[in-house]
PDB file of C-alpha atoms in Angstrom:
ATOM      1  CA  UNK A  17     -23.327  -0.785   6.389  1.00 64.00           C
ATOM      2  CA  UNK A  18     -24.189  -3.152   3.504  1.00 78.00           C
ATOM      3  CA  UNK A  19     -21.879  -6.375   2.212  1.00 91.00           C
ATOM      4  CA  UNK A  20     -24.464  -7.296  -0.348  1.00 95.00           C
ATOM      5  CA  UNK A  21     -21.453  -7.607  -2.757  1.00 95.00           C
ATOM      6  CA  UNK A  22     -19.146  -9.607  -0.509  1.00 96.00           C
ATOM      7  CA  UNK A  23     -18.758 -13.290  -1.060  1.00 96.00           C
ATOM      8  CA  UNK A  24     -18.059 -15.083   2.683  1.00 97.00           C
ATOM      9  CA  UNK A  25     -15.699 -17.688   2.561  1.00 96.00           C
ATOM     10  CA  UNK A  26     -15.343 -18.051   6.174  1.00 96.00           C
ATOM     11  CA  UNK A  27     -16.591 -16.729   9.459  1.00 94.00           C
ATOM     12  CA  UNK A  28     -13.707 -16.458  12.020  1.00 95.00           C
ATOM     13  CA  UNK A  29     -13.712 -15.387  15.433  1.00 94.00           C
ATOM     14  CA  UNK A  30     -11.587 -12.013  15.492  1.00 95.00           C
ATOM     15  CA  UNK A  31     -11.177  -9.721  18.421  1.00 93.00           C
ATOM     16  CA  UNK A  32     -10.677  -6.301  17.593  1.00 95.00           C
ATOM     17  CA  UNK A  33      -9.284  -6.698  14.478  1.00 97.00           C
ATOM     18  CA  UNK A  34      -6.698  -3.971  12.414  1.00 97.00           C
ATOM     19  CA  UNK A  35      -7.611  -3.730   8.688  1.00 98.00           C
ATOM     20  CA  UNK A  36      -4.644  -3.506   6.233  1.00 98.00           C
ATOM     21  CA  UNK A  37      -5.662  -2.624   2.832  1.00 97.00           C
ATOM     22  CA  UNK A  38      -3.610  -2.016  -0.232  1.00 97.00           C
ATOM     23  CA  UNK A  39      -4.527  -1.931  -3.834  1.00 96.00           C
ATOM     24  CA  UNK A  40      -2.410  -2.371  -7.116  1.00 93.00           C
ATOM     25  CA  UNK A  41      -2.595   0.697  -9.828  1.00 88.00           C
ATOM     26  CA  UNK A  42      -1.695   4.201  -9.623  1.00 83.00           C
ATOM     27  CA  UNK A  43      -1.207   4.138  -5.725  1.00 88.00           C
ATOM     28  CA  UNK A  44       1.412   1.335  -5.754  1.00 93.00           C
ATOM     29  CA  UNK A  45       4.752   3.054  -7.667  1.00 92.00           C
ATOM     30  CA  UNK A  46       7.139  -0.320  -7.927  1.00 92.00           C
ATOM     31  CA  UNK A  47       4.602  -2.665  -6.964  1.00 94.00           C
ATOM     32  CA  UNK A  48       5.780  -1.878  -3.420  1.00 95.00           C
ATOM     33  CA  UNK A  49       2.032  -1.774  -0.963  1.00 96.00           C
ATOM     34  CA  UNK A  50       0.588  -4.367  -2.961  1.00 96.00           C
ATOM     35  CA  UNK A  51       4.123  -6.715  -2.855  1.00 96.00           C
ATOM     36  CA  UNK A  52       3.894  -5.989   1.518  1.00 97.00           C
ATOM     37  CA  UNK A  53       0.254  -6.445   1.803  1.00 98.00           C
ATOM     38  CA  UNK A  54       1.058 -10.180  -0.375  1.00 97.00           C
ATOM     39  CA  UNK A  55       3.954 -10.689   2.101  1.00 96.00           C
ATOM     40  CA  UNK A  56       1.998 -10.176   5.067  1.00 97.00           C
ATOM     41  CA  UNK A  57      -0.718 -12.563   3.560  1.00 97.00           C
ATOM     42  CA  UNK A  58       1.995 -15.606   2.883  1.00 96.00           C
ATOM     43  CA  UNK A  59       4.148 -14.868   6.192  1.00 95.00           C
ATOM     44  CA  UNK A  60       1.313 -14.946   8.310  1.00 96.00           C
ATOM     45  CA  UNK A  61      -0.350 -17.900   6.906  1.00 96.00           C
ATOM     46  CA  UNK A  62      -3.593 -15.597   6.461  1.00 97.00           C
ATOM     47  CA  UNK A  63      -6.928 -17.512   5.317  1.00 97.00           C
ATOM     48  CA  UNK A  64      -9.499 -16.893   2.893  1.00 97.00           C
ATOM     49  CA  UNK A  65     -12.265 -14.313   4.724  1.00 98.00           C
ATOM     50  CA  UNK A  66     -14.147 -13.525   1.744  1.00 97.00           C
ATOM     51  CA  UNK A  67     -13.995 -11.631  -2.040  1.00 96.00           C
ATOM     52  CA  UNK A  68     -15.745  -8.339  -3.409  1.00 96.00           C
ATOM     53  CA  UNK A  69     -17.999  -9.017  -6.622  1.00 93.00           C
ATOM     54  CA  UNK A  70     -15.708  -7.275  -9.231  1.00 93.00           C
ATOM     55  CA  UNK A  71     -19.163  -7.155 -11.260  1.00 92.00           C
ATOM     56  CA  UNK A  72     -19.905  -3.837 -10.293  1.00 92.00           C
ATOM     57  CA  UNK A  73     -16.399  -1.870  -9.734  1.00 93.00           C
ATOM     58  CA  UNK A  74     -13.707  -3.036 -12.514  1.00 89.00           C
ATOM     59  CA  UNK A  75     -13.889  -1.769 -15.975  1.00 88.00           C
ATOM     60  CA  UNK A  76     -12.820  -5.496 -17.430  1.00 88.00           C
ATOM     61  CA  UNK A  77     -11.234  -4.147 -20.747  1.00 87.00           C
ATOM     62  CA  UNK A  78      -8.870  -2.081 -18.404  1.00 86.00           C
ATOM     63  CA  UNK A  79      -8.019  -4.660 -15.872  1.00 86.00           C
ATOM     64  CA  UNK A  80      -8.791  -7.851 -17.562  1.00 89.00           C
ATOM     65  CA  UNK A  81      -9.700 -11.432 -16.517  1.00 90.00           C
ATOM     66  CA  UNK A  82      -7.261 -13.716 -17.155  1.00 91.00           C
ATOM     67  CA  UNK A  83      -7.287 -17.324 -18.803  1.00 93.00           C
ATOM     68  CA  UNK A  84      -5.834 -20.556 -16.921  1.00 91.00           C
ATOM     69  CA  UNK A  85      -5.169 -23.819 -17.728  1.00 90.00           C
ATOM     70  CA  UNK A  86      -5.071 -26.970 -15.677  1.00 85.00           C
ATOM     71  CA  UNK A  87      -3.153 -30.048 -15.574  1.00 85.00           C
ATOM     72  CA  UNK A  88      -5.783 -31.555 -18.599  1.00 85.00           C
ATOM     73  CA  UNK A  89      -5.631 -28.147 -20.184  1.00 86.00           C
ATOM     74  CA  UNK A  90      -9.246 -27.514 -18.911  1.00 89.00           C
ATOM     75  CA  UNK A  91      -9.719 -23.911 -19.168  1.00 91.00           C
ATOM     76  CA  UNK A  92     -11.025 -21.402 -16.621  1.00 91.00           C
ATOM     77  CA  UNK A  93     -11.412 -17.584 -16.172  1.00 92.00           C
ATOM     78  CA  UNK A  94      -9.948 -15.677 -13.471  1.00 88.00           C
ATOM     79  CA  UNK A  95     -11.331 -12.548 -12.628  1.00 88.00           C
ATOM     80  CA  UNK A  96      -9.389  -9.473 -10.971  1.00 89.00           C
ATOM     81  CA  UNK A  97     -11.095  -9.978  -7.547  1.00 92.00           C
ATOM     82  CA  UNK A  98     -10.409  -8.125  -4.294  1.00 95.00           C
ATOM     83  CA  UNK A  99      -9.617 -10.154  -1.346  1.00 97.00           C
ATOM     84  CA  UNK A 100      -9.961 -10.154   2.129  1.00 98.00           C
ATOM     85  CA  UNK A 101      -8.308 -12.425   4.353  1.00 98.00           C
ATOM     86  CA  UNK A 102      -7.586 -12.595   8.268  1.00 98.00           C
ATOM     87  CA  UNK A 103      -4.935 -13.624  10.704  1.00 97.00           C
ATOM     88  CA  UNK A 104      -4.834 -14.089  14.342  1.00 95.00           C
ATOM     89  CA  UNK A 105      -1.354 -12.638  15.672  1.00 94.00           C
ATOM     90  CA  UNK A 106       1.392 -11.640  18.741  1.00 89.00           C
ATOM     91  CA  UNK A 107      -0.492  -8.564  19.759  1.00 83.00           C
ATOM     92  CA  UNK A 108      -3.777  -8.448  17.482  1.00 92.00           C
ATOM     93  CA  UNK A 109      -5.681  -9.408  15.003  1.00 96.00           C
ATOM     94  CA  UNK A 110      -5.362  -8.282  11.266  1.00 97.00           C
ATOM     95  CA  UNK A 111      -8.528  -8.097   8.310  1.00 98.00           C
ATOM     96  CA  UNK A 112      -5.786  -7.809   5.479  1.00 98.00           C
ATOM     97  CA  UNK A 113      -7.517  -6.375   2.420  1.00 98.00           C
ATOM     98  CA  UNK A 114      -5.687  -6.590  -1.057  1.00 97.00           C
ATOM     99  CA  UNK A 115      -7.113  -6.460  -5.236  1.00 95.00           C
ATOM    100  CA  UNK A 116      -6.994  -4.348  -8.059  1.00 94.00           C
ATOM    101  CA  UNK A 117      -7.762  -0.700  -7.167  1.00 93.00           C
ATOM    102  CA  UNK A 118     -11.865  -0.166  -8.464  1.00 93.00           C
ATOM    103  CA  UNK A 119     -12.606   1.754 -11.145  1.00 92.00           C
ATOM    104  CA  UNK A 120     -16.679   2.099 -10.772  1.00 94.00           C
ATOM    105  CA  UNK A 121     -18.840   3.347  -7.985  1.00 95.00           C
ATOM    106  CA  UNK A 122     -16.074   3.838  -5.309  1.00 94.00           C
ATOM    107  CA  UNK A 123     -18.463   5.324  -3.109  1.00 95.00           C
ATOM    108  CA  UNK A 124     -20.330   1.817  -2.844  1.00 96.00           C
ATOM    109  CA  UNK A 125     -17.106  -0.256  -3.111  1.00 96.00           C
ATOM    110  CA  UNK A 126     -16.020   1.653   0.275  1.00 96.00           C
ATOM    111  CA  UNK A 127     -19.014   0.778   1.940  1.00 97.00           C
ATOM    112  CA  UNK A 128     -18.270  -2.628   1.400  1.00 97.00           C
ATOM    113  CA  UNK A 129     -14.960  -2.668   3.698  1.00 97.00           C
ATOM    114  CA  UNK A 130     -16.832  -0.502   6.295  1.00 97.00           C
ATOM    115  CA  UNK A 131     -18.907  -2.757   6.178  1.00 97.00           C
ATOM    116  CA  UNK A 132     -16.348  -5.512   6.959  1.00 97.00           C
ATOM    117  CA  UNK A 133     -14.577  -3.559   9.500  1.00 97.00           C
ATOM    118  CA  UNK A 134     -17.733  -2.897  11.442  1.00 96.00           C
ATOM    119  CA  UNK A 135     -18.855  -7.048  11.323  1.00 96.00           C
ATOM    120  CA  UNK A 136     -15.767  -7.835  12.975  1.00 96.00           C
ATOM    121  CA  UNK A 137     -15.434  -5.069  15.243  1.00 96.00           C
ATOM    122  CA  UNK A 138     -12.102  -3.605  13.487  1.00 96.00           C
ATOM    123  CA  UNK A 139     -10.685  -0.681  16.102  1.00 95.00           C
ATOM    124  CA  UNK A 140      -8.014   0.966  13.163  1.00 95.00           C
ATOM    125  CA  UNK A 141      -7.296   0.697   9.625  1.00 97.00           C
ATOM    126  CA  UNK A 142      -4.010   1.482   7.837  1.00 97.00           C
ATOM    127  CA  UNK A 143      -3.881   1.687   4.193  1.00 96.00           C
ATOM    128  CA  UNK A 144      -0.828   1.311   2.341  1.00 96.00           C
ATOM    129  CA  UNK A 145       0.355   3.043  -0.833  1.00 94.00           C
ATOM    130  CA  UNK A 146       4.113   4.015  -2.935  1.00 94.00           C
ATOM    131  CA  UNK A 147       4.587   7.210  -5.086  1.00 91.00           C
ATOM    132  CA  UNK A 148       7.505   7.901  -7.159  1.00 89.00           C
ATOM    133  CA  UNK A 149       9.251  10.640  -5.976  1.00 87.00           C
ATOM    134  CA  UNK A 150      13.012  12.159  -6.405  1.00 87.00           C
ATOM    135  CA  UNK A 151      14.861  10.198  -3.771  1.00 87.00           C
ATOM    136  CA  UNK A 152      18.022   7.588  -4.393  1.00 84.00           C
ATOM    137  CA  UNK A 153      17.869   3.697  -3.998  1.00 83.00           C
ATOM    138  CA  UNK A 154      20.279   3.779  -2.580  1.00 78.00           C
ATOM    139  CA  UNK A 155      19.217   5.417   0.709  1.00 83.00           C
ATOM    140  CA  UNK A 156      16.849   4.830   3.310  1.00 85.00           C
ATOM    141  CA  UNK A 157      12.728   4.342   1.903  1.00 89.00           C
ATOM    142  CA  UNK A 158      11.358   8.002   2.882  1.00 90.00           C
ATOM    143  CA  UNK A 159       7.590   7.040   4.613  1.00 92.00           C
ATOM    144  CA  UNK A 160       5.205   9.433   5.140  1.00 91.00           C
ATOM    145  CA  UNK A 161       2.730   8.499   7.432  1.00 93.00           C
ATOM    146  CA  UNK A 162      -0.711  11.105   7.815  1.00 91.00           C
ATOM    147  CA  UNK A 163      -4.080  10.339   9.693  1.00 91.00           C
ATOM    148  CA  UNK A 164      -7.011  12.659  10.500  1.00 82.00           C
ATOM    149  CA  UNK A 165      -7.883  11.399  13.942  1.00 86.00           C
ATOM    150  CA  UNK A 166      -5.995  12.819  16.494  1.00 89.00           C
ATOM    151  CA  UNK A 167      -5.309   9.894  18.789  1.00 90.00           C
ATOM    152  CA  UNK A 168      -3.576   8.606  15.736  1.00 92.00           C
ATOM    153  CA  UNK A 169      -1.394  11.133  15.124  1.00 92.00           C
ATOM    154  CA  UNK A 170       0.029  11.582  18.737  1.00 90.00           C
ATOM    155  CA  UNK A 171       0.132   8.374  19.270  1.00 92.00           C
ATOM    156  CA  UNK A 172       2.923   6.876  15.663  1.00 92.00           C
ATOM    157  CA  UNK A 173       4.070  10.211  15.523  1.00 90.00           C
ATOM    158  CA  UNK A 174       1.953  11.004  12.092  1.00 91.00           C
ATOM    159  CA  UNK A 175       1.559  14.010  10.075  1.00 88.00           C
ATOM    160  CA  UNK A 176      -2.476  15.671  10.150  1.00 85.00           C
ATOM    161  CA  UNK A 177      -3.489  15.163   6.709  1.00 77.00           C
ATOM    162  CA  UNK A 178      -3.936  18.692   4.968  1.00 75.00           C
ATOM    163  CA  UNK A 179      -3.855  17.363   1.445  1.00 75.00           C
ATOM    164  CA  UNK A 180      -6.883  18.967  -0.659  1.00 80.00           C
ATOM    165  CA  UNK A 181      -6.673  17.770  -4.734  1.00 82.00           C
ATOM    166  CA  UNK A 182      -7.466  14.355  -6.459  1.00 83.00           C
ATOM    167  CA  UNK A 183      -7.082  11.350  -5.089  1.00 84.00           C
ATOM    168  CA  UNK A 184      -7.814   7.431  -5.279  1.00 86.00           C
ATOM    169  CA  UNK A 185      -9.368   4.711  -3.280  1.00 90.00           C
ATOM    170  CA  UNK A 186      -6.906   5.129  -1.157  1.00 90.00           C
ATOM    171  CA  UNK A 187      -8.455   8.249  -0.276  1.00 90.00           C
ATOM    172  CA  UNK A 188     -11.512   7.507  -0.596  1.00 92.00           C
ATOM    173  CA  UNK A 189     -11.613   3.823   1.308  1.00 94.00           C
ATOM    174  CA  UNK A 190      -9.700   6.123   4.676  1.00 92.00           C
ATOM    175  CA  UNK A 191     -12.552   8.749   4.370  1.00 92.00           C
ATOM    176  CA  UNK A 192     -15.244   6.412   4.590  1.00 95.00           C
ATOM    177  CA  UNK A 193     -13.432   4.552   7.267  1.00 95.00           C
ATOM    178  CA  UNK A 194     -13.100   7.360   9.255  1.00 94.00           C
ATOM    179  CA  UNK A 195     -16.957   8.617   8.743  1.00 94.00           C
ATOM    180  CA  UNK A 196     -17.856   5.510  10.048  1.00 95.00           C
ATOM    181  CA  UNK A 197     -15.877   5.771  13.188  1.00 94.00           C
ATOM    182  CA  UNK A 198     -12.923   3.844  12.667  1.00 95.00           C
ATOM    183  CA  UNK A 199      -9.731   5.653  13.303  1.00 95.00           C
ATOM    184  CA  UNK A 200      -7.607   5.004  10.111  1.00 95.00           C
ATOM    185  CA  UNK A 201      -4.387   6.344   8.733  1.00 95.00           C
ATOM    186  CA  UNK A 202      -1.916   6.023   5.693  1.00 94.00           C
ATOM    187  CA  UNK A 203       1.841   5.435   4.981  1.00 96.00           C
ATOM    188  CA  UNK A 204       3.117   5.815   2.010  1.00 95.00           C
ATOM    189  CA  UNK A 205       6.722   5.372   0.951  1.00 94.00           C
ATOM    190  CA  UNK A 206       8.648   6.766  -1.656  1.00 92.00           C
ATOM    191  CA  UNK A 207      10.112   5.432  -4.652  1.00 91.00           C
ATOM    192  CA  UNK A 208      12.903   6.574  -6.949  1.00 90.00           C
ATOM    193  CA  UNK A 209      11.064   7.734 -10.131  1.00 87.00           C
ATOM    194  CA  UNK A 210      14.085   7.020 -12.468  1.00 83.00           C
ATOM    195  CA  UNK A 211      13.660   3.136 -10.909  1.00 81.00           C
ATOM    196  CA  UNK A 212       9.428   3.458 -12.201  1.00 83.00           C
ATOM    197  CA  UNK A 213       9.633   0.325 -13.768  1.00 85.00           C
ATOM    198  CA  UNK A 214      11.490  -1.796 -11.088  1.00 87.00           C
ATOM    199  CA  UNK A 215       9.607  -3.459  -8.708  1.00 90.00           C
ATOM    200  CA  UNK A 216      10.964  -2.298  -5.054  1.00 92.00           C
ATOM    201  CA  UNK A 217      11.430  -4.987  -2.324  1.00 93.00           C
ATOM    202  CA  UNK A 218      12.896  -2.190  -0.428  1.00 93.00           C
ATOM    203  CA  UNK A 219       9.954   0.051   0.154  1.00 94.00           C
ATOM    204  CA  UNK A 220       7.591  -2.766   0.630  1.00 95.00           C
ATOM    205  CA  UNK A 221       9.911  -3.942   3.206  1.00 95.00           C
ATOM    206  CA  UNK A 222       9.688   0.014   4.621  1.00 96.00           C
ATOM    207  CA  UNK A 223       6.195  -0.301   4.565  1.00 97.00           C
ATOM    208  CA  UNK A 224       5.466  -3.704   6.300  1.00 97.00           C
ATOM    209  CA  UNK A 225       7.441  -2.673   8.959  1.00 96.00           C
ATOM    210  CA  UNK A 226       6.217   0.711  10.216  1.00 96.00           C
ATOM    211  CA  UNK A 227       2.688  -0.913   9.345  1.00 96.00           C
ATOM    212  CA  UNK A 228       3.762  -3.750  11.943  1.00 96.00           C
ATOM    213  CA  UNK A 229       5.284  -1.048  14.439  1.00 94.00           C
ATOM    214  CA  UNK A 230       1.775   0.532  14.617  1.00 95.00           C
ATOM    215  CA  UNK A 231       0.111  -2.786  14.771  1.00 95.00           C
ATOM    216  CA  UNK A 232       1.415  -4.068  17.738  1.00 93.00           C
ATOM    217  CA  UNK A 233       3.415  -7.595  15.791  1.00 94.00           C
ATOM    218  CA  UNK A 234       6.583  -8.525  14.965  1.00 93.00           C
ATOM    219  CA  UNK A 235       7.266  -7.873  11.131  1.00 94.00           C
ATOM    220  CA  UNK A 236       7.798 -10.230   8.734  1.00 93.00           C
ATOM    221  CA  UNK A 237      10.679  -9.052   6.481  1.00 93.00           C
ATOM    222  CA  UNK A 238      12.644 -11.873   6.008  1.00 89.00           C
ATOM    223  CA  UNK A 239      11.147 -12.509   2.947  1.00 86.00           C
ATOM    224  CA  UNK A 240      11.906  -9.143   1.584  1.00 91.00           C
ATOM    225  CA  UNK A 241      15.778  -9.010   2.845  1.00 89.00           C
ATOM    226  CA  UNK A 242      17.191 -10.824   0.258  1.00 85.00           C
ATOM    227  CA  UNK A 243      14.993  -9.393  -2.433  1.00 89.00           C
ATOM    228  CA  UNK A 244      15.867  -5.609  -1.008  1.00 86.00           C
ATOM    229  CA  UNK A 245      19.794  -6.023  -1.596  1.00 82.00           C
ATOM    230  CA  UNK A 246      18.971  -7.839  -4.882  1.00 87.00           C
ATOM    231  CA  UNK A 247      17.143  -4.293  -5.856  1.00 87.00           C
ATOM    232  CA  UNK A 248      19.506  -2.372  -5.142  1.00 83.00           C
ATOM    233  CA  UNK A 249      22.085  -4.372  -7.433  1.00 85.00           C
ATOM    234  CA  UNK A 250      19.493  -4.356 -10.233  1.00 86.00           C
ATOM    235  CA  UNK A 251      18.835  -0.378 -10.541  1.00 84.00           C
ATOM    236  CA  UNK A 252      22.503   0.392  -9.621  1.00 84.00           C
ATOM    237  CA  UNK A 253      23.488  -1.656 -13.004  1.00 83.00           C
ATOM    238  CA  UNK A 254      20.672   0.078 -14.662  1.00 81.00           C
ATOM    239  CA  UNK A 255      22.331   3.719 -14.168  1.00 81.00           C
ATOM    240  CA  UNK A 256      25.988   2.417 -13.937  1.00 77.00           C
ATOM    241  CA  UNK A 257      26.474   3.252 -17.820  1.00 74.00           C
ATOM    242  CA  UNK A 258      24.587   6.457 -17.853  1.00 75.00           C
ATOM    243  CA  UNK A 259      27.101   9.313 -16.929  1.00 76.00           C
ATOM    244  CA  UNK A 260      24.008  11.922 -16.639  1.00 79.00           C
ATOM    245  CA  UNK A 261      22.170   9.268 -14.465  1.00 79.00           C
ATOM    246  CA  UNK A 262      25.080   8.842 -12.481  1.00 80.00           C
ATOM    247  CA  UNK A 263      25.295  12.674 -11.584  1.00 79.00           C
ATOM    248  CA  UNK A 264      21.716  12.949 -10.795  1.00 78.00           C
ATOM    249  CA  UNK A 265      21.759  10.108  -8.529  1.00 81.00           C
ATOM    250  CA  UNK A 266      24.676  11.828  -6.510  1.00 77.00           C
ATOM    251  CA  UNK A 267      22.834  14.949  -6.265  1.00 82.00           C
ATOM    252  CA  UNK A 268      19.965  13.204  -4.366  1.00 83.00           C
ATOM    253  CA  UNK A 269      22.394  11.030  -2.711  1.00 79.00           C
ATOM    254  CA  UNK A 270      23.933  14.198  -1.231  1.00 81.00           C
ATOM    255  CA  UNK A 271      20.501  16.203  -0.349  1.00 80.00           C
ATOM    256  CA  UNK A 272      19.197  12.732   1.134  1.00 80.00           C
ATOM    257  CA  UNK A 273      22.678  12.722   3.437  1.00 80.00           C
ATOM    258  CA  UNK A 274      22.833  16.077   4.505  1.00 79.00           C
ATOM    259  CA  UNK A 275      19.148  15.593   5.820  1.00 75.00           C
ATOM    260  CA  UNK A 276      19.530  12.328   7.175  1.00 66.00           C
ATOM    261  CA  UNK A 277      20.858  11.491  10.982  1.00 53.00           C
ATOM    262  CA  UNK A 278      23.472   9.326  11.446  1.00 50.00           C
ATOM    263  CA  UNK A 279      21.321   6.407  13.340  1.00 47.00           C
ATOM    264  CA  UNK A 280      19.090   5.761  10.085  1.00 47.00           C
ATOM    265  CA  UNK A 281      18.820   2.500   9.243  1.00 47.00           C
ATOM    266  CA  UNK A 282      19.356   1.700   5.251  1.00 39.00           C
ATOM    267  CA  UNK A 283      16.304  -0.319   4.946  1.00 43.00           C
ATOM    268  CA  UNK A 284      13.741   1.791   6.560  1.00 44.00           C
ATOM    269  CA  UNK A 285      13.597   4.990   8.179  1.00 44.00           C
ATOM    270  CA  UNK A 286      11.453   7.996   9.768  1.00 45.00           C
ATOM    271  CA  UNK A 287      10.911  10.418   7.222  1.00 44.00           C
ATOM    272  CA  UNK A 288      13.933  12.553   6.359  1.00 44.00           C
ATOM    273  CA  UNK A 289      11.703  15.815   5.627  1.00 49.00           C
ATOM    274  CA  UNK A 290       7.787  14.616   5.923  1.00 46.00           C
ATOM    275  CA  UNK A 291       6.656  18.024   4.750  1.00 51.00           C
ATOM    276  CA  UNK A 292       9.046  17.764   1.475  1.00 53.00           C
ATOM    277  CA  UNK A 293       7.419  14.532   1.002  1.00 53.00           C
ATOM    278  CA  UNK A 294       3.760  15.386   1.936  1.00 52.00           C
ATOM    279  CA  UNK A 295       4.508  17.907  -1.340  1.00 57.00           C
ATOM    280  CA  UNK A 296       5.757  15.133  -3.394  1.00 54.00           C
ATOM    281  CA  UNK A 297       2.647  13.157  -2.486  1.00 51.00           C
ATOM    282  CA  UNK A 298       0.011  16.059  -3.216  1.00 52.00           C
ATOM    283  CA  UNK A 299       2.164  16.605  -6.945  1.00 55.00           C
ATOM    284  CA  UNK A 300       1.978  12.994  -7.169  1.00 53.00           C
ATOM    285  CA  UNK A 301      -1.737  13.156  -6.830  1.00 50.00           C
ATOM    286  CA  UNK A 302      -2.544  15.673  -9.024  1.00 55.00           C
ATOM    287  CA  UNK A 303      -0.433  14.631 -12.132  1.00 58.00           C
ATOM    288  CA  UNK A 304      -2.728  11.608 -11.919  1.00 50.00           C
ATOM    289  CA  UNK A 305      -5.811  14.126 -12.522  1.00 49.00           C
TER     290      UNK A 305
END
């Protein structure tokens, strides 16, 4: 599979590497897959791999470069880039893949992490993604976790993707995984739509750490922890004022209890219905058509 639009920064001896790939955009409701992909990045101490060519995948006047200065005021332009970095841990290896989602020639930008995945001798890939959905903060992040490949799903427990509509790079990155041989699945957690604009520590934190579960390391959420609770505060202030908030909060605090088990924990948690949320993802998918 061809990298002719992959820039090497470094060539690192990996043994059977896990790619983790999120993307920022559509797929990543309160900045949560793209905030745990960063936080496994920084906690890990991951280094530079390499970069994917934006040339031919962004549409610049949607997702635009950006202007910096430095300490003389020397200017400089940084472009939305994709990057791809690497980390030896406990347990495995990890290709950690992280940029703006693409909005030209998917197809092509795919074959660029296959091809990636296949220098290095990746053995599973697990992308990452958030959706707003109609569950409170104030509960515990709903994941839904799906794969095609069998071994997958027996093995964490996932649900067999039967999703058939629009979808993203997301979508289109775990099908071209998967032609390619590489077993790959998906989690995506749930965020409360009435807290869109609110970045959500809480489901990133969800997300890192059924990611890590399936990966075989200890997670890093201590960075999140503090920034979790801190969420919470933020969006409960935001609806304390708003008596018709209010009531719909404790609607979906009481469907989220009455399906929940007593041994959840408030920060993460199996999903409470995964076919409930499966819907919500598939409605979530096609409002974006």
């Amino acid at each position: 599979m061809g990298t002719e639009h992959v820039r090497w920064l470094a060539e690192p001896s990996l043994d059977r590497p896990v790619v983790v790939a999120a993307f920022t955009g559509w797929n990543d409701a309160g900045d949560a897959a793209s905030s745990a992909l960063t936080t496994m990045v920084e906690s890990w101490g991951a280094e530079a791999l390499a970069e994917i060519d934006p040339e031919a995948f962004t549409d610049f006047a949607t997702v635009r470069p950006q202007i910096k200065l430095d300490a003389e005021n020397k200017r400089s332009i940084v472009w939305p880039t994709v990057g791809v970095w690497s980390a030896s841990l406990p347990g495995t290896d990890v290709i950690l893949v992280l940029g703006p989602e693409p909005a030209l020639r998917w197809r092509l930008f795919s074959e660029q992490i296959v091809g990636i995945a296949e220098r290095f001798g990746a053995t599973m890939s697990i992308s990452l993604g958030a959706l707003l959905a109609d569950v409170p903060h104030s509960r515990p992040v709903q994941l839904i976790g799906n794969a095609t490949d069998n071994g997958l799903v027996e093995r964490f427990e996932l649900e067999r993707s039967q999703y058939e509509g629009p979808t993203g790079i997301v979508g289109v990155l775990q099908d071209a995984l998967s032609t390619a041989g590489l077993p790959t699945a998906s989690l995506w957690a749930a965020v409360p739509g009435y807290a869109s604009q609110v970045p959500s520590p809480k489901a990133a934190m969800a997300l890192v750490d059924r990611a890590c579960s399936m990966i075989g390391t200890p997670a890093p959420l201590s960075r999140l922890a503090s920034g979790a609770a801190e969420y919470e505060a933020r969006v409960a202030a935001l609806i304390g004022e708003d008596d018709d908030m209010a009531e719909y909060l404790h609607r979906l605090e009481q469907m989220a209890d009455e399906q929940a088990s007593p041994a959840d924990d408030l920060t993460t948690a199996d999903p409470v219905d995964p076919e409930q949320l499966m819907d919500e993802v598939e409605q979530f998918l096609r409002d974006q058509d």
